[in-house]
DNA sequence: TTATATGCATAAGAAAATTATGTATATATT
DNA sequence: AATATATACATAATTTTCTTATGCATATAA
C-alpha cells in the first residue's frame, strides 16, 4: 500500500472504518476516498483491495449489493452487525498499536 | 509479533530505535526489553527477530560482536553510521504512518 | 484515436511474519 | 536425581499480506 511497509496489516481496519462512516461504498470509491483523506500519502492498490473485500464478505463482515450506474458495474459493500463489532475491535487494536509504538519509540534520539 | 497484525512491518523500526538508545544489545536482550517497555503487549518471536537482525547486518546497518558470557554465547549488535541514518528515516516513517492513520480513523464512530 | 478515468478481477511473486523445531548451558523446582 | 524454566542462538515450512502485472469493459477528455 503506502510508501512505507508499516501499512501492512492496516487495510482491513481502513476499509471497516470507512464503511462505518459512510454506510455503503464500492471498491473504486474506497481507493479515491483514501487518496483524498490522506492527501495522496496512501494509495490502495486494486490487487490488495479487492481480495480484501472478498475476504471480509466471506467472513460475514460485509454484505454486497451489485448495481449498474452509467452502464458500469458497481459493487456496494456495507457492514453487517458482525462487521460493526469487528470495526470497534480493529480501531481499539489500532489505538493500542499506536500507544505501544510510542512507548517504544518516544524516548530521545541520538546522533553519534 | 503482537496480538494484532498491525505490528507487521514495524520490527525493523523497533530494533533500530532500541539500538539507537542502548548503544549495543544482543537478541535475547531485545526481546526482553520490548516485553518490559510494552508491559507484555508485544512479544517479539525469535523466528522474526534473528532473520531480521541478520538482514540488517547484511544491509550494513548493524555491526556484530560475538562474546561469551557465563559460558553462553551472545551476539552484540550496534548501529553503523548508515544504521543511525536509517533509524531517523524509519522513525519519520512511523510518525507519518500514525498521522495518516489518525486522519483516516479519527472521525466519529457509529453504532447502528 | 488515443490516453485517462471509472470499475471490476485474478495470478505470480516478494516480504515479513508465525509456528515448529533444533542445539546448548544454567538455574530453579519437585 | 529429574525436570522445568530461563538464557541464547538458529533455521525451515507455512501463512498472511502486500506489490506488480495483467486482463476485461465502458465513458470521457485530449
Short mmCIF file of C-alpha atoms (C1' of nucleotides) in Angstrom, two decimals:
data_model
loop_
_atom_site.label_atom_id
_atom_site.label_comp_id
_atom_site.label_asym_id
_atom_site.label_seq_id
_atom_site.Cartn_x
_atom_site.Cartn_y
_atom_site.Cartn_z
CA UNK A 1 0.00 0.00 0.00
CA UNK A 2 1.90 3.00 1.26
CA UNK A 3 5.46 4.09 0.70
CA UNK A 4 6.42 2.51 3.99
CA UNK A 5 5.85 -1.14 4.88
CA UNK A 6 4.23 -0.05 8.12
CA UNK A 7 0.87 -0.06 6.35
CA UNK A 8 0.93 -3.83 6.11
CA UNK A 9 -1.95 -5.13 8.14
CA UNK A 10 -3.92 -1.89 8.26
CA UNK A 11 -6.04 -2.31 5.13
CA UNK A 12 -8.86 -4.17 6.88
CA UNK A 13 -9.01 -1.51 9.58
CA UNK A 14 -9.21 1.22 6.96
CA UNK A 15 -11.98 -0.47 4.98
CA UNK A 16 -14.08 -1.21 8.02
CA UNK A 17 -13.70 2.31 9.38
CA UNK A 18 -14.68 3.93 6.09
CA UNK A 19 -17.75 1.72 5.84
CA UNK A 20 -18.63 2.56 9.41
CA UNK A 21 -18.66 6.23 8.48
CA UNK A 22 -20.12 6.04 5.01
CA UNK A 23 -22.75 3.34 5.29
CA UNK A 24 -22.17 1.91 1.82
CA UNK A 25 -19.24 2.23 -0.58
CA UNK A 26 -17.87 0.48 -3.64
CA UNK A 27 -14.27 -0.51 -4.22
CA UNK A 28 -13.15 2.24 -6.52
CA UNK A 29 -14.81 4.78 -4.25
CA UNK A 30 -12.74 3.49 -1.33
CA UNK A 31 -9.47 3.95 -3.22
CA UNK A 32 -10.42 7.54 -4.08
CA UNK A 33 -11.62 8.35 -0.59
CA UNK A 34 -8.38 7.09 0.96
CA UNK A 35 -6.31 9.07 -1.51
CA UNK A 36 -8.34 12.18 -0.68
CA UNK A 37 -8.32 11.78 3.11
CA UNK A 38 -4.57 11.12 3.21
CA UNK A 39 -3.75 13.80 0.63
CA UNK A 40 -2.14 11.23 -1.62
CA UNK A 41 0.02 9.68 1.11
CA UNK A 42 -1.74 6.35 0.89
CA UNK A 43 -2.76 4.74 -2.38
CA UNK A 44 -4.60 1.47 -2.04
CA UNK A 45 -3.90 -0.86 -4.93
CA UNK A 46 -6.65 -2.94 -6.50
CA UNK A 47 -4.55 -6.04 -6.05
CA UNK A 48 -4.80 -5.53 -2.31
CA UNK A 49 -8.28 -4.04 -2.10
CA UNK A 50 -10.47 -6.50 -3.99
CA UNK A 51 -9.17 -9.70 -2.40
CA UNK A 52 -9.53 -7.99 0.97
CA UNK A 53 -13.16 -7.04 0.27
CA UNK A 54 -13.89 -10.59 -0.85
CA UNK A 55 -12.41 -11.98 2.33
CA UNK A 56 -14.36 -9.61 4.55
CA UNK A 57 -17.51 -10.67 2.75
CA UNK A 58 -16.64 -14.37 3.07
CA UNK A 59 -16.03 -13.80 6.78
CA UNK A 60 -19.51 -12.34 7.15
CA UNK A 61 -18.36 -8.82 8.00
CA UNK A 62 -19.64 -7.21 4.80
CA UNK A 63 -22.72 -7.53 2.62
CA UNK A 64 -22.66 -6.79 -1.11
CA UNK A 65 -25.18 -5.23 -3.43
CA UNK A 66 -24.42 -5.07 -7.14
CA UNK A 67 -25.66 -2.04 -9.06
CA UNK A 68 -25.32 -0.67 -12.56
CA UNK A 69 -24.63 3.04 -12.80
CA UNK A 70 -23.98 4.78 -16.13
CA UNK A 71 -23.77 1.35 -17.72
CA UNK A 72 -20.86 0.46 -15.39
CA UNK A 73 -20.89 -2.14 -12.67
CA UNK A 74 -20.56 -1.20 -9.02
CA UNK A 75 -20.41 -3.48 -6.01
CA UNK A 76 -21.60 -1.66 -2.95
CA UNK A 77 -20.38 -3.02 0.36
CA UNK A 78 -21.84 -2.34 3.78
CA UNK A 79 -21.13 -3.57 7.29
CA UNK A 80 -23.06 -6.46 8.75
CA UNK A 81 -23.72 -6.41 12.51
CA UNK A 82 -20.62 -8.57 12.95
CA UNK A 83 -18.74 -6.10 10.77
CA UNK A 84 -19.73 -3.24 13.04
CA UNK A 85 -18.46 -5.17 16.06
CA UNK A 86 -15.22 -6.00 14.30
CA UNK A 87 -14.74 -2.34 13.39
CA UNK A 88 -14.67 -1.42 17.07
CA UNK A 89 -12.17 -4.21 17.75
CA UNK A 90 -9.88 -3.12 14.92
CA UNK A 91 -9.98 0.51 16.00
CA UNK A 92 -9.12 -0.46 19.55
CA UNK A 93 -6.24 -2.55 18.19
CA UNK A 94 -5.01 0.45 16.25
CA UNK A 95 -5.08 2.67 19.32
CA UNK A 96 -3.18 0.05 21.30
CA UNK A 97 -0.67 -0.31 18.49
CA UNK A 98 -0.05 3.43 18.36
CA UNK A 99 0.37 3.71 22.12
CA UNK A 100 2.68 0.71 22.22
CA UNK A 101 4.85 2.01 19.41
CA UNK A 102 5.03 5.43 21.02
CA UNK A 103 6.12 3.80 24.27
CA UNK A 104 8.91 2.07 22.37
CA UNK A 105 9.93 4.97 20.23
CA UNK A 106 9.19 8.19 22.06
CA UNK A 107 12.49 8.38 24.04
CA UNK A 108 15.33 10.58 22.96
CA UNK A 109 17.11 10.18 19.66
CA UNK A 110 20.88 10.14 19.48
CA UNK A 111 23.20 11.16 16.65
CA UNK A 112 26.75 9.98 17.34
CA UNK B 1 4.72 -10.30 16.58
CA UNK B 2 1.92 -8.72 18.58
CA UNK B 3 -1.60 -9.80 19.19
CA UNK B 4 -2.72 -7.57 16.33
CA UNK B 5 -1.43 -7.87 12.79
CA UNK B 6 -0.74 -4.14 12.76
CA UNK B 7 2.75 -4.84 14.09
CA UNK B 8 3.72 -6.40 10.79
CA UNK B 9 6.36 -4.18 9.28
CA UNK B 10 7.42 -2.45 12.50
CA UNK B 11 10.10 -4.86 13.71
CA UNK B 12 12.97 -3.14 11.91
CA UNK B 13 11.89 0.22 13.31
CA UNK B 14 11.80 -1.21 16.83
CA UNK B 15 15.22 -2.85 16.59
CA UNK B 16 16.89 0.24 15.16
CA UNK B 17 15.34 2.52 17.75
CA UNK B 18 16.38 0.31 20.68
CA UNK B 19 19.93 0.18 19.37
CA UNK B 20 19.91 3.92 18.94
CA UNK B 21 19.08 4.29 22.62
CA UNK B 22 21.12 1.45 24.05
CA UNK B 23 24.30 1.51 22.02
CA UNK B 24 24.74 -2.25 21.94
CA UNK B 25 22.31 -5.09 22.56
CA UNK B 26 22.02 -8.81 21.89
CA UNK B 27 19.00 -10.60 20.51
CA UNK B 28 17.57 -12.09 23.65
CA UNK B 29 18.05 -8.76 25.41
CA UNK B 30 15.96 -7.08 22.73
CA UNK B 31 13.06 -9.50 23.23
CA UNK B 32 13.11 -8.88 26.99
CA UNK B 33 13.44 -5.11 26.64
CA UNK B 34 10.45 -4.95 24.29
CA UNK B 35 8.36 -7.08 26.61
CA UNK B 36 9.31 -4.81 29.50
CA UNK B 37 8.75 -1.50 27.71
CA UNK B 38 5.37 -2.60 26.34
CA UNK B 39 4.30 -4.28 29.58
CA UNK B 40 3.87 -7.59 27.80
CA UNK B 41 1.79 -6.19 24.95
CA UNK B 42 4.42 -7.01 22.35
CA UNK B 43 6.38 -10.23 22.32
CA UNK B 44 8.96 -10.50 19.59
CA UNK B 45 9.41 -14.07 18.40
CA UNK B 46 12.86 -15.44 17.68
CA UNK B 47 11.68 -16.59 14.25
CA UNK B 48 11.12 -12.97 13.37
CA UNK B 49 13.97 -11.39 15.31
CA UNK B 50 17.03 -13.35 14.25
CA UNK B 51 16.43 -13.28 10.49
CA UNK B 52 15.71 -9.57 10.83
CA UNK B 53 18.99 -8.93 12.68
CA UNK B 54 20.86 -10.92 10.03
CA UNK B 55 19.29 -8.87 7.28
CA UNK B 56 20.10 -5.57 8.97
CA UNK B 57 23.67 -6.74 9.31
CA UNK B 58 23.83 -7.88 5.68
CA UNK B 59 22.46 -4.49 4.66
CA UNK B 60 25.27 -2.75 6.53
CA UNK B 61 23.05 -1.14 9.15
CA UNK B 62 24.38 -3.17 12.08
CA UNK B 63 27.76 -4.44 13.22
CA UNK B 64 28.15 -7.61 15.29
CA UNK B 65 30.49 -8.56 18.08
CA UNK B 66 30.37 -12.08 19.47
CA UNK B 67 31.03 -12.54 23.17
CA UNK B 68 30.94 -15.39 25.67
CA UNK B 69 29.29 -14.58 28.99
CA UNK B 70 28.79 -17.21 31.69
CA UNK B 71 29.77 -19.84 29.14
CA UNK B 72 26.86 -18.75 26.91
CA UNK B 73 27.14 -17.09 23.51
CA UNK B 74 25.97 -13.55 22.92
CA UNK B 75 25.94 -11.59 19.69
CA UNK B 76 26.04 -7.90 20.42
CA UNK B 77 24.68 -5.65 17.69
CA UNK B 78 25.27 -1.95 17.29
CA UNK B 79 24.32 0.66 14.71
CA UNK B 80 26.70 1.55 11.90
CA UNK B 81 26.65 5.17 10.65
CA UNK B 82 24.24 4.04 7.92
CA UNK B 83 22.16 2.38 10.60
CA UNK B 84 21.89 5.62 12.52
CA UNK B 85 20.71 7.40 9.38
CA UNK B 86 18.18 4.68 8.66
CA UNK B 87 16.86 4.92 12.22
CA UNK B 88 15.88 8.53 11.62
CA UNK B 89 14.18 7.56 8.35
CA UNK B 90 12.22 4.75 9.97
CA UNK B 91 11.10 6.94 12.84
CA UNK B 92 9.93 9.61 10.42
CA UNK B 93 8.03 6.91 8.50
CA UNK B 94 6.37 5.80 11.72
CA UNK B 95 5.28 9.34 12.54
CA UNK B 96 3.83 9.74 9.06
CA UNK B 97 2.07 6.41 9.33
CA UNK B 98 0.49 7.34 12.66
CA UNK B 99 -0.67 10.73 11.39
CA UNK B 100 -2.07 9.19 8.22
CA UNK B 101 -3.96 6.51 10.10
CA UNK B 102 -5.33 9.06 12.53
CA UNK B 103 -6.54 11.15 9.61
CA UNK B 104 -8.39 8.10 8.30
CA UNK B 105 -9.72 6.85 11.57
CA UNK B 106 -10.20 9.81 13.91
CA UNK B 107 -13.74 10.75 12.75
CA UNK B 108 -16.78 9.72 14.69
CA UNK B 109 -17.72 6.11 15.27
CA UNK B 110 -21.24 4.89 14.67
CA UNK B 111 -23.15 2.06 16.31
CA UNK B 112 -26.30 1.27 14.39
"C1'" DT C 1 -7.81 7.98 -31.90
"C1'" DT C 2 -5.51 7.70 -28.07
"C1'" DA C 3 -4.99 8.45 -23.31
"C1'" DT C 4 -7.18 8.82 -18.92
"C1'" DA C 5 -10.77 7.75 -15.75
"C1'" DT C 6 -14.02 4.54 -13.99
"C1'" DG C 7 -14.94 -0.21 -12.34
"C1'" DC C 8 -14.17 -4.99 -11.53
"C1'" DA C 9 -10.93 -9.19 -11.08
"C1'" DT C 10 -7.05 -12.56 -10.56
"C1'" DA C 11 -2.33 -14.61 -10.85
"C1'" DA C 12 2.66 -14.61 -9.84
"C1'" DG C 13 5.92 -13.26 -6.82
"C1'" DA C 14 8.07 -10.90 -2.74
"C1'" DA C 15 8.28 -9.62 2.05
"C1'" DA C 16 7.58 -10.36 6.71
"C1'" DA C 17 5.63 -12.63 9.92
"C1'" DT C 18 4.06 -17.29 12.75
"C1'" DT C 19 4.77 -21.81 14.20
"C1'" DA C 20 7.56 -25.55 14.93
"C1'" DT C 21 11.84 -27.29 15.64
"C1'" DG C 22 16.74 -27.87 16.98
"C1'" DT C 23 21.05 -27.14 19.78
"C1'" DA C 24 23.26 -25.88 24.19
"C1'" DT C 25 24.14 -24.16 29.02
"C1'" DA C 26 22.47 -22.53 33.70
"C1'" DT C 27 19.40 -22.35 37.36
"C1'" DA C 28 15.28 -23.37 39.99
"C1'" DT C 29 11.88 -26.76 41.36
"C1'" DT C 30 9.97 -31.13 42.75
"C1'" DA D 1 18.21 -37.01 40.73
"C1'" DA D 2 14.95 -35.42 37.46
"C1'" DT D 3 12.51 -31.96 35.32
"C1'" DA D 4 11.08 -27.47 34.14
"C1'" DT D 5 12.30 -22.85 33.17
"C1'" DA D 6 15.39 -19.29 31.67
"C1'" DT D 7 19.04 -17.91 28.74
"C1'" DA D 8 20.93 -17.71 23.90
"C1'" DC D 9 21.34 -18.71 19.25
"C1'" DA D 10 19.39 -20.59 14.61
"C1'" DT D 11 16.58 -22.22 10.61
"C1'" DA D 12 12.78 -24.44 7.87
"C1'" DA D 13 7.92 -24.74 6.49
"C1'" DT D 14 3.98 -22.32 6.14
"C1'" DT D 15 0.82 -18.37 6.18
"C1'" DT D 16 -0.53 -13.65 5.60
"C1'" DT D 17 -0.48 -9.62 3.18
"C1'" DC D 18 1.08 -6.98 0.04
"C1'" DT D 19 3.12 -5.41 -4.93
"C1'" DT D 20 3.32 -5.87 -9.65
"C1'" DA D 21 1.44 -7.29 -13.74
"C1'" DT D 22 -2.24 -8.37 -16.40
"C1'" DG D 23 -6.99 -8.77 -18.18
"C1'" DC D 24 -11.75 -7.16 -19.41
"C1'" DA D 25 -15.10 -3.39 -20.22
"C1'" DT D 26 -17.27 1.37 -20.64
"C1'" DA D 27 -17.01 6.58 -20.65
"C1'" DT D 28 -14.85 10.82 -21.36
"C1'" DA D 29 -11.15 14.07 -22.44
"C1'" DA D 30 -7.25 15.41 -25.40
#
